[in-house]
């Protein structure tokens, strides 16, 4: 079973938990031991340096004491009992050098103690490189001592210490002034002053013994920590394996058996920790619940299968109903299409048959008006009413025919060069006579940046004519109607705005203003007359041309209808040389 678990772990491509724990703890232990060993070694090296420095300072003070003693006893040494001066050749520097030599000999020169100075009187007192560095530190940095670890020529490691010696009053007899004068020892005086550096005590001590102690202590500490961590680590691994990984593996085997259908699992006796016992209890409860579910699953499947069959039967019945409904809808659409064609034909025939006599009536009225005969005021009034009503009826007939063409898709769109100045002038010219008769002012505006375009003159003229006719119709005496044309180069569109200061439209009536046979209200229809096809025809024609139409209106203030059409501009090189743009 253990081999199976290993195979499953390998197949999942993941390391076992115990392996991850071992790797993690090994890394932590390695880092801890290495860090502590490095810190301990560094601390012991620092302590060794302080200890050797303290010893060097004690030794230097001992030599200084001997030096000071000889200096202090010079009068007793060089004067006889009768007070006669008799230099005995025993002075402080000689005694200090002798003491250093004797000390070095007593340690077999493992420790050396000597006197050195710049420009020495004796070649044996010549400073070496380390001592020269010490003098530079004394002179440049003002320090009193200089020390460091140095490797000698034999590969040994030594501690070097150099302490500065400052001249006192008693030193002036040999080292003071005048410079060049011979002192009692036969050497020339240097002309130094009190407080100057007269030399230095140089001490060399071997560091191998201390270093060996450091290495030994560091090694013992590292070995101790390695052994301690190994034992602790081994114990923790055994504890982890016995109390964590083994129970988890047992639970894993149980879940595998459950997955294979064996729901009789026994996880009693886990007994190592509350968490794992709770987990084992949960797995056993899950297995029992699955057993209950599997026991009743077949009954539930049969029940669900029966429900699915009933649902499929209902679905099939619904499909048949939908198919019948679709067939009925297709038949209804076909009937509506036939009825629409019939209605269109009837409207076209009626409109055509109505337009012929209307045209004749208008022709006879024109002949009557230009006959030159004198007519009574009553007759002229009747004829004007006949003409007005005939024109209204003709407009309605024309709108009905145009609506039939648009809805039937028979409207053909022309593409010709249009000068919008000419087109706008033509539209205003048609509306102007009726407007003047009502005392209404009609104006138009086409800015100079509006170019020549490609479009359908006739359809655009009908659109603007309907809007202008409506504006004049619903504007009272003394009113004003304005047609404004603008061009937007970025969107390549032309906009026509028909503005009036007429009766306006209520806000609630704006929504269906472009529907067929719709006017603002019945009173308007009775007063101003009309078929209610004009605005609907405008909208449908504009949509065929690919544009939009909108309205803004306020009751009692006026209305503005705006038509926006996409256009193609005509470049200058497309025009004939003799074509005048305006």
mmCIF file of N, CA and C in Angstrom, residues 1 35 73 92 123 132 147 151 164 176 206 208 219 227 270 282 309 313 358 462 473 491 534 562:
data_model
loop_
_atom_site.group_PDB
_atom_site.id
_atom_site.type_symbol
_atom_site.label_atom_id
_atom_site.label_comp_id
_atom_site.label_asym_id
_atom_site.label_seq_id
_atom_site.Cartn_x
_atom_site.Cartn_y
_atom_site.Cartn_z
ATOM 1 N N UNK A 1 0.832 -1.202 0.000
ATOM 2 C CA UNK A 1 0.000 0.000 0.000
ATOM 3 C C UNK A 1 0.861 1.245 0.000
ATOM 4 N N UNK A 35 24.998 30.653 10.212
ATOM 5 C CA UNK A 35 24.917 32.011 10.749
ATOM 6 C C UNK A 35 25.529 32.105 12.139
ATOM 7 N N UNK A 73 65.955 58.360 38.219
ATOM 8 C CA UNK A 73 67.139 58.079 39.023
ATOM 9 C C UNK A 73 68.434 58.581 38.389
ATOM 10 N N UNK A 92 67.904 56.238 29.940
ATOM 11 C CA UNK A 92 66.573 55.609 29.807
ATOM 12 C C UNK A 92 66.427 54.785 28.543
ATOM 13 N N UNK A 123 71.233 51.935 13.807
ATOM 14 C CA UNK A 123 70.568 51.314 12.660
ATOM 15 C C UNK A 123 69.603 50.225 13.084
ATOM 16 N N UNK A 132 56.552 52.233 10.273
ATOM 17 C CA UNK A 132 56.462 53.484 9.526
ATOM 18 C C UNK A 132 54.996 53.917 9.370
ATOM 19 N N UNK A 147 47.748 49.454 15.912
ATOM 20 C CA UNK A 147 47.832 48.005 16.059
ATOM 21 C C UNK A 147 47.025 47.345 14.957
ATOM 22 N N UNK A 151 50.582 39.083 8.893
ATOM 23 C CA UNK A 151 51.194 37.785 8.590
ATOM 24 C C UNK A 151 52.685 37.978 8.367
ATOM 25 N N UNK A 164 53.257 55.380 20.948
ATOM 26 C CA UNK A 164 54.101 56.566 20.794
ATOM 27 C C UNK A 164 54.729 56.973 22.133
ATOM 28 N N UNK A 176 67.128 67.900 22.919
ATOM 29 C CA UNK A 176 66.680 69.269 22.752
ATOM 30 C C UNK A 176 67.647 70.089 21.915
ATOM 31 N N UNK A 206 52.625 36.596 19.030
ATOM 32 C CA UNK A 206 52.048 35.595 18.124
ATOM 33 C C UNK A 206 50.560 35.390 18.417
ATOM 34 N N UNK A 208 48.859 32.688 16.946
ATOM 35 C CA UNK A 208 48.483 31.319 16.608
ATOM 36 C C UNK A 208 47.768 30.633 17.759
ATOM 37 N N UNK A 219 34.725 25.155 16.177
ATOM 38 C CA UNK A 219 34.452 23.789 15.720
ATOM 39 C C UNK A 219 33.579 23.031 16.698
ATOM 40 N N UNK A 227 24.939 18.247 16.062
ATOM 41 C CA UNK A 227 24.422 17.071 16.761
ATOM 42 C C UNK A 227 23.055 17.374 17.383
ATOM 43 N N UNK A 270 -7.458 6.280 15.066
ATOM 44 C CA UNK A 270 -6.455 7.250 14.625
ATOM 45 C C UNK A 270 -5.727 7.800 15.854
ATOM 46 N N UNK A 282 -15.111 12.807 9.800
ATOM 47 C CA UNK A 282 -15.785 13.399 8.653
ATOM 48 C C UNK A 282 -15.769 12.501 7.431
ATOM 49 N N UNK A 309 -39.252 11.878 -19.596
ATOM 50 C CA UNK A 309 -40.065 11.379 -20.704
ATOM 51 C C UNK A 309 -41.347 12.203 -20.832
ATOM 52 N N UNK A 313 -42.464 14.531 -23.955
ATOM 53 C CA UNK A 313 -43.750 14.421 -24.639
ATOM 54 C C UNK A 313 -44.435 15.787 -24.725
ATOM 55 N N UNK A 358 -59.071 66.642 -61.187
ATOM 56 C CA UNK A 358 -58.586 67.785 -60.417
ATOM 57 C C UNK A 358 -57.723 68.688 -61.291
ATOM 58 N N UNK A 462 -39.356 67.548 -52.667
ATOM 59 C CA UNK A 462 -40.644 67.145 -52.087
ATOM 60 C C UNK A 462 -40.586 67.207 -50.557
ATOM 61 N N UNK A 473 -48.739 76.678 -43.445
ATOM 62 C CA UNK A 473 -50.119 76.353 -43.099
ATOM 63 C C UNK A 473 -50.412 76.659 -41.635
ATOM 64 N N UNK A 491 -18.837 64.712 -40.879
ATOM 65 C CA UNK A 491 -19.759 63.586 -41.080
ATOM 66 C C UNK A 491 -20.301 63.512 -42.501
ATOM 67 N N UNK A 534 -48.451 64.079 -44.964
ATOM 68 C CA UNK A 534 -47.269 64.869 -45.324
ATOM 69 C C UNK A 534 -46.039 64.507 -44.510
ATOM 70 N N UNK A 562 -36.011 69.311 -38.560
ATOM 71 C CA UNK A 562 -34.640 69.219 -39.061
ATOM 72 C C UNK A 562 -34.452 67.905 -39.800
#
